[in-house]
mmCIF file of C-alpha atoms in Angstrom:
data_model
loop_
_atom_site.group_PDB
_atom_site.id
_atom_site.type_symbol
_atom_site.label_atom_id
_atom_site.label_comp_id
_atom_site.label_asym_id
_atom_site.label_seq_id
_atom_site.Cartn_x
_atom_site.Cartn_y
_atom_site.Cartn_z
ATOM 1 C CA MET A 6 115.321 145.573 126.872
ATOM 2 C CA ARG A 7 113.460 145.400 123.528
ATOM 3 C CA TRP A 8 112.585 142.336 121.465
ATOM 4 C CA LYS A 9 111.459 142.176 117.871
ATOM 5 C CA PRO A 10 107.723 141.550 117.451
ATOM 6 C CA ILE A 11 106.887 137.974 116.527
ATOM 7 C CA ALA A 12 105.372 139.112 113.221
ATOM 8 C CA THR A 13 108.715 140.723 112.342
ATOM 9 C CA VAL A 14 110.589 137.522 113.131
ATOM 10 C CA LEU A 15 108.201 135.437 111.020
ATOM 11 C CA ALA A 16 108.477 137.909 108.142
ATOM 12 C CA ALA A 17 112.266 137.675 108.317
ATOM 13 C CA MET A 18 112.014 133.889 108.129
ATOM 14 C CA LEU A 19 109.924 134.130 104.972
ATOM 15 C CA LEU A 20 112.319 136.591 103.359
ATOM 16 C CA ALA A 21 115.190 134.262 104.237
ATOM 17 C CA GLY A 22 113.651 131.544 102.115
ATOM 18 C CA CYS A 23 111.258 129.750 104.467
ATOM 19 C CA GLU A 24 108.253 130.518 102.262
ATOM 20 C CA VAL A 25 105.018 129.107 103.615
ATOM 21 C CA THR A 26 103.908 126.412 101.231
ATOM 22 C CA THR A 27 102.191 123.107 101.679
ATOM 23 C CA GLY A 28 102.316 119.643 100.304
ATOM 24 C CA ALA A 29 105.690 119.217 98.663
ATOM 25 C CA VAL A 30 105.235 115.888 96.891
ATOM 26 C CA PRO A 31 108.426 114.352 95.480
ATOM 27 C CA ILE A 32 108.069 111.907 92.606
ATOM 28 C CA PRO A 33 110.820 109.345 91.984
ATOM 29 C CA VAL A 34 112.792 109.418 88.758
ATOM 30 C CA GLY A 35 112.338 106.865 86.035
ATOM 31 C CA GLY A 36 109.987 104.028 85.269
ATOM 32 C CA PRO A 37 109.713 101.914 82.138
ATOM 33 C CA SER A 38 106.243 103.205 81.353
ATOM 34 C CA ALA A 39 107.157 106.906 81.516
ATOM 35 C CA PRO A 40 105.820 108.677 78.382
ATOM 36 C CA VAL A 41 108.028 110.404 75.815
ATOM 37 C CA PRO A 42 108.613 114.166 76.340
ATOM 38 C CA ARG A 43 105.944 115.516 73.936
ATOM 39 C CA ALA A 44 103.407 113.028 75.231
ATOM 40 C CA ARG A 45 104.245 114.096 78.797
ATOM 41 C CA ALA A 46 103.505 117.723 77.973
ATOM 42 C CA ASN A 47 100.247 116.794 76.284
ATOM 43 C CA SER A 48 99.274 114.527 79.176
ATOM 44 C CA PHE A 49 99.950 117.256 81.727
ATOM 45 C CA ALA A 50 97.933 119.807 79.770
ATOM 46 C CA GLU A 51 95.025 117.357 79.542
ATOM 47 C CA VAL A 52 95.174 116.628 83.290
ATOM 48 C CA VAL A 53 95.106 120.348 84.068
ATOM 49 C CA ARG A 54 92.178 120.869 81.696
ATOM 50 C CA ILE A 55 90.147 118.132 83.395
ATOM 51 C CA VAL A 56 91.161 118.374 87.051
ATOM 52 C CA GLU A 57 91.277 122.154 87.523
ATOM 53 C CA PRO A 58 87.506 122.774 87.123
ATOM 54 C CA VAL A 59 86.720 119.827 89.413
ATOM 55 C CA ALA A 60 89.098 121.185 92.071
ATOM 56 C CA GLU A 61 87.552 124.639 91.765
ATOM 57 C CA ARG A 62 84.057 123.177 92.060
ATOM 58 C CA GLU A 63 85.042 121.269 95.209
ATOM 59 C CA CYS A 64 86.649 124.424 96.574
ATOM 60 C CA ARG A 65 83.506 126.491 96.101
ATOM 61 C CA ALA A 66 81.329 123.752 97.586
ATOM 62 C CA ARG A 67 83.490 123.287 100.699
ATOM 63 C CA THR A 68 84.588 126.837 101.523
ATOM 64 C CA ALA A 69 83.212 130.347 101.969
ATOM 65 C CA ARG A 70 84.901 133.582 100.916
ATOM 66 C CA VAL A 71 87.926 131.682 99.620
ATOM 67 C CA ASN A 72 89.605 132.349 96.282
ATOM 68 C CA CYS A 73 89.034 129.151 94.277
ATOM 69 C CA ASP A 74 90.595 130.370 91.022
ATOM 70 C CA PHE A 75 93.582 128.018 90.867
ATOM 71 C CA LYS A 76 96.587 129.013 88.807
ATOM 72 C CA ILE A 77 98.771 126.128 87.602
ATOM 73 C CA ILE A 78 102.409 126.917 86.905
ATOM 74 C CA VAL A 79 105.407 124.885 85.789
ATOM 75 C CA ASP A 80 108.953 125.484 87.012
ATOM 76 C CA SER A 81 111.036 124.499 84.002
ATOM 77 C CA ARG A 82 114.444 125.137 85.567
ATOM 78 C CA ALA A 83 116.693 122.184 84.839
ATOM 79 C CA ASN A 84 118.176 122.012 88.350
ATOM 80 C CA GLN A 85 114.878 121.521 90.173
ATOM 81 C CA PRO A 86 114.043 118.049 91.546
ATOM 82 C CA PRO A 87 110.703 116.332 90.918
ATOM 83 C CA ASN A 88 108.329 118.231 93.188
ATOM 84 C CA ALA A 89 104.966 119.969 93.524
ATOM 85 C CA PHE A 90 103.611 122.412 96.080
ATOM 86 C CA GLN A 91 100.751 124.780 96.792
ATOM 87 C CA THR A 92 101.157 128.405 97.777
ATOM 88 C CA LEU A 93 99.381 131.754 97.478
ATOM 89 C CA ASP A 94 100.269 134.840 95.494
ATOM 90 C CA LYS A 95 100.142 138.323 97.009
ATOM 91 C CA SER A 96 96.447 138.666 96.217
ATOM 92 C CA GLY A 97 95.594 135.345 97.879
ATOM 93 C CA ARG A 98 95.095 133.433 94.639
ATOM 94 C CA PRO A 99 95.990 129.749 95.062
ATOM 95 C CA ILE A 100 98.999 128.583 93.062
ATOM 96 C CA ILE A 101 99.791 124.948 92.295
ATOM 97 C CA ALA A 102 103.347 124.554 91.065
ATOM 98 C CA PHE A 103 104.881 121.544 89.350
ATOM 99 C CA THR A 104 108.531 121.234 88.475
ATOM 100 C CA GLN A 105 109.208 120.047 84.941
ATOM 101 C CA ALA A 106 111.116 117.130 86.461
ATOM 102 C CA LEU A 107 107.936 115.887 88.162
ATOM 103 C CA ILE A 108 105.970 116.062 84.918
ATOM 104 C CA ASP A 109 108.748 114.220 83.100
ATOM 105 C CA ASP A 110 109.051 111.508 85.727
ATOM 106 C CA ALA A 111 105.388 110.737 86.417
ATOM 107 C CA ARG A 112 104.562 107.263 85.150
ATOM 108 C CA ASN A 113 100.977 107.947 84.121
ATOM 109 C CA VAL A 114 98.243 110.592 84.007
ATOM 110 C CA ASP A 115 96.691 109.240 87.196
ATOM 111 C CA GLU A 116 99.813 110.255 89.150
ATOM 112 C CA LEU A 117 99.679 113.760 87.692
ATOM 113 C CA ALA A 118 95.970 114.012 88.488
ATOM 114 C CA PHE A 119 96.450 112.773 92.047
ATOM 115 C CA VAL A 120 99.288 115.219 92.723
ATOM 116 C CA MET A 121 97.191 118.099 91.411
ATOM 117 C CA GLY A 122 94.189 116.988 93.464
ATOM 118 C CA HIS A 123 96.390 116.661 96.548
ATOM 119 C CA GLU A 124 97.833 120.154 96.155
ATOM 120 C CA ALA A 125 94.403 121.675 95.477
ATOM 121 C CA ALA A 126 93.155 119.953 98.630
ATOM 122 C CA HIS A 127 95.762 121.785 100.723
ATOM 123 C CA HIS A 128 94.203 125.075 99.677
ATOM 124 C CA ILE A 129 90.613 123.907 100.116
ATOM 125 C CA ALA A 130 91.422 122.685 103.637
ATOM 126 C CA GLY A 131 93.040 126.022 104.521
ATOM 127 C CA HIS A 132 96.380 124.485 105.406
ATOM 128 C CA ILE A 133 98.509 127.567 104.758
ATOM 129 C CA PRO A 134 96.628 129.867 107.184
ATOM 130 C CA ARG A 135 96.429 127.017 109.700
ATOM 131 C CA GLN A 136 100.172 126.484 109.349
ATOM 132 C CA GLN A 137 100.791 130.187 109.843
ATOM 133 C CA ARG A 138 98.660 130.254 113.003
ATOM 134 C CA ASN A 139 100.554 127.260 114.354
ATOM 135 C CA ALA A 140 103.827 129.041 113.651
ATOM 136 C CA VAL A 141 102.693 132.167 115.498
ATOM 137 C CA ASN A 142 101.459 130.135 118.456
ATOM 138 C CA GLY A 143 104.751 128.254 118.598
ATOM 139 C CA ALA A 144 106.713 131.489 118.523
ATOM 140 C CA VAL A 145 104.597 133.013 121.309
ATOM 141 C CA ILE A 146 104.988 129.995 123.575
ATOM 142 C CA ALA A 147 108.717 129.602 122.967
ATOM 143 C CA SER A 148 109.505 133.290 123.464
ATOM 144 C CA GLY A 149 107.410 133.356 126.635
ATOM 145 C CA ILE A 150 109.413 130.460 128.044
ATOM 146 C CA ALA A 151 112.659 132.199 127.104
ATOM 147 C CA VAL A 152 111.551 135.333 128.955
ATOM 148 C CA LEU A 153 110.587 133.331 132.062
ATOM 149 C CA LEU A 154 114.022 131.702 132.008
ATOM 150 C CA GLY A 155 115.670 135.109 131.996
ATOM 151 C CA GLY A 156 116.882 135.041 128.417
ATOM 152 C CA GLY A 157 118.137 138.187 126.739
ATOM 153 C CA ALA A 158 116.954 139.685 123.460
ATOM 154 C CA GLU A 159 119.043 137.332 121.323
ATOM 155 C CA ALA A 160 117.831 134.249 123.205
ATOM 156 C CA VAL A 161 114.200 135.343 122.909
ATOM 157 C CA GLN A 162 114.526 135.985 119.173
ATOM 158 C CA SER A 163 116.149 132.580 118.702
ATOM 159 C CA ALA A 164 113.321 130.990 120.676
ATOM 160 C CA GLN A 165 110.779 132.766 118.484
ATOM 161 C CA ARG A 166 112.373 131.394 115.323
ATOM 162 C CA THR A 167 112.633 127.871 116.706
ATOM 163 C CA GLY A 168 109.119 127.978 118.125
ATOM 164 C CA ALA A 169 107.708 129.159 114.813
ATOM 165 C CA GLN A 170 109.424 126.320 112.950
ATOM 166 C CA VAL A 171 108.230 123.706 115.446
ATOM 167 C CA GLY A 172 104.716 125.154 115.447
ATOM 168 C CA ALA A 173 104.524 125.100 111.659
ATOM 169 C CA ARG A 174 105.487 121.420 111.637
ATOM 170 C CA SER A 175 103.263 120.338 114.511
ATOM 171 C CA PHE A 176 100.321 119.239 112.384
ATOM 172 C CA SER A 177 101.990 118.905 108.984
ATOM 173 C CA LYS A 178 101.496 115.119 108.909
ATOM 174 C CA ASN A 179 97.782 115.543 109.550
ATOM 175 C CA PHE A 180 97.641 118.148 106.803
ATOM 176 C CA GLU A 181 99.215 115.700 104.357
ATOM 177 C CA LEU A 182 96.725 112.969 105.233
ATOM 178 C CA GLU A 183 93.811 115.391 104.911
ATOM 179 C CA ALA A 184 95.108 116.433 101.496
ATOM 180 C CA ASP A 185 95.539 112.795 100.477
ATOM 181 C CA ALA A 186 91.908 112.067 101.371
ATOM 182 C CA LEU A 187 90.408 115.102 99.646
ATOM 183 C CA GLY A 188 92.868 114.720 96.776
ATOM 184 C CA THR A 189 91.509 111.205 96.292
ATOM 185 C CA VAL A 190 87.988 112.626 95.970
ATOM 186 C CA ILE A 191 89.090 115.266 93.453
ATOM 187 C CA THR A 192 91.058 112.719 91.430
ATOM 188 C CA ALA A 193 88.175 110.249 91.290
ATOM 189 C CA ARG A 194 85.593 112.908 90.431
ATOM 190 C CA SER A 195 87.873 114.012 87.599
ATOM 191 C CA GLY A 196 87.685 110.529 86.098
ATOM 192 C CA PHE A 197 91.176 109.367 87.089
ATOM 193 C CA ASP A 198 92.212 106.452 89.292
ATOM 194 C CA PRO A 199 93.462 107.715 92.696
ATOM 195 C CA LEU A 200 94.771 104.281 93.704
ATOM 196 C CA ARG A 201 96.917 104.093 90.602
ATOM 197 C CA GLY A 202 97.872 107.717 91.060
ATOM 198 C CA ALA A 203 99.048 107.162 94.641
ATOM 199 C CA GLN A 204 101.339 104.315 93.681
ATOM 200 C CA PHE A 205 104.274 106.727 93.658
ATOM 201 C CA PHE A 206 104.174 106.482 97.462
ATOM 202 C CA SER A 207 105.515 102.940 97.071
ATOM 203 C CA ARG A 208 108.505 104.225 95.073
ATOM 204 C CA ILE A 209 109.693 107.223 97.074
ATOM 205 C CA PRO A 210 111.813 107.049 100.241
ATOM 206 C CA ASP A 211 109.638 106.367 103.270
ATOM 207 C CA PRO A 212 109.882 109.187 105.845
ATOM 208 C CA GLY A 213 108.748 106.762 108.554
ATOM 209 C CA ASP A 214 107.186 108.340 111.619
ATOM 210 C CA ARG A 215 109.876 110.777 112.693
ATOM 211 C CA PHE A 216 109.121 113.261 115.463
ATOM 212 C CA LEU A 217 108.220 116.600 113.839
ATOM 213 C CA GLY A 218 108.666 115.078 110.394
ATOM 214 C CA THR A 219 106.699 116.872 107.708
ATOM 215 C CA HIS A 220 105.221 113.795 105.997
ATOM 216 C CA PRO A 221 103.557 110.652 107.370
ATOM 217 C CA PRO A 222 104.687 107.099 106.527
ATOM 218 C CA ASN A 223 103.990 106.105 102.924
ATOM 219 C CA SER A 224 101.967 103.066 103.999
ATOM 220 C CA GLN A 225 99.638 105.293 106.016
ATOM 221 C CA ARG A 226 99.106 107.567 103.043
ATOM 222 C CA ILE A 227 98.317 104.690 100.696
ATOM 223 C CA GLU A 228 95.839 103.326 103.230
ATOM 224 C CA ILE A 229 94.086 106.715 103.463
ATOM 225 C CA VAL A 230 93.746 106.793 99.683
ATOM 226 C CA ARG A 231 92.473 103.208 99.601
ATOM 227 C CA ARG A 232 89.853 103.787 102.314
ATOM 228 C CA THR A 233 88.688 107.094 100.830
ATOM 229 C CA ALA A 234 88.374 105.606 97.339
ATOM 230 C CA ALA A 235 86.438 102.638 98.705
ATOM 231 C CA GLY A 236 83.886 104.998 100.236
ATOM 232 C CA LEU A 237 83.185 106.927 97.036
#
């Protein structure tokens, strides 16, 4: 009886749309102080100009042999919700992506700066490779259990997929809190207000403390930002 290698299963998951990214940060729609469209574009460009070199400086200071040349991209597709995430291109260059909806809906430049600092922090902290290792470990453990229970090839492959998903989520809340803390540092050192920037946590739906949820409670995130900012 032959089973697919775990690496093959994980690759199939990625090709199916489960791309490994970190730090999806939804921003709620609306707000009376939201800037007009042209001002939003100008504000975003200014935030990128200021925050990107600070994030790259923090990256070089905190890492070794890591690509710190951030590339900032905007997804302008009209059907995309307000969101931001960090990923890597094929060469390992860190990508920070914002949807146009997020840029349009941010209430101030501090929110844009905090989101960018947060996403840069995911890369600096090595969350994508750590997430990948957790996924592999989860797949190994789950498939091993399936084999011990006498499962066939299909059962083992299903266990690999489930184990990889559970493994990838195992520490995702900790990753978010780590990124909130370092993102606070990057935001503050860029001259923006991280406390004001993190106020969007009070406007988005609270994920609570669900088992294997990907994000921690909003109150916990705000407290991390507050404590980190107070220590700067």
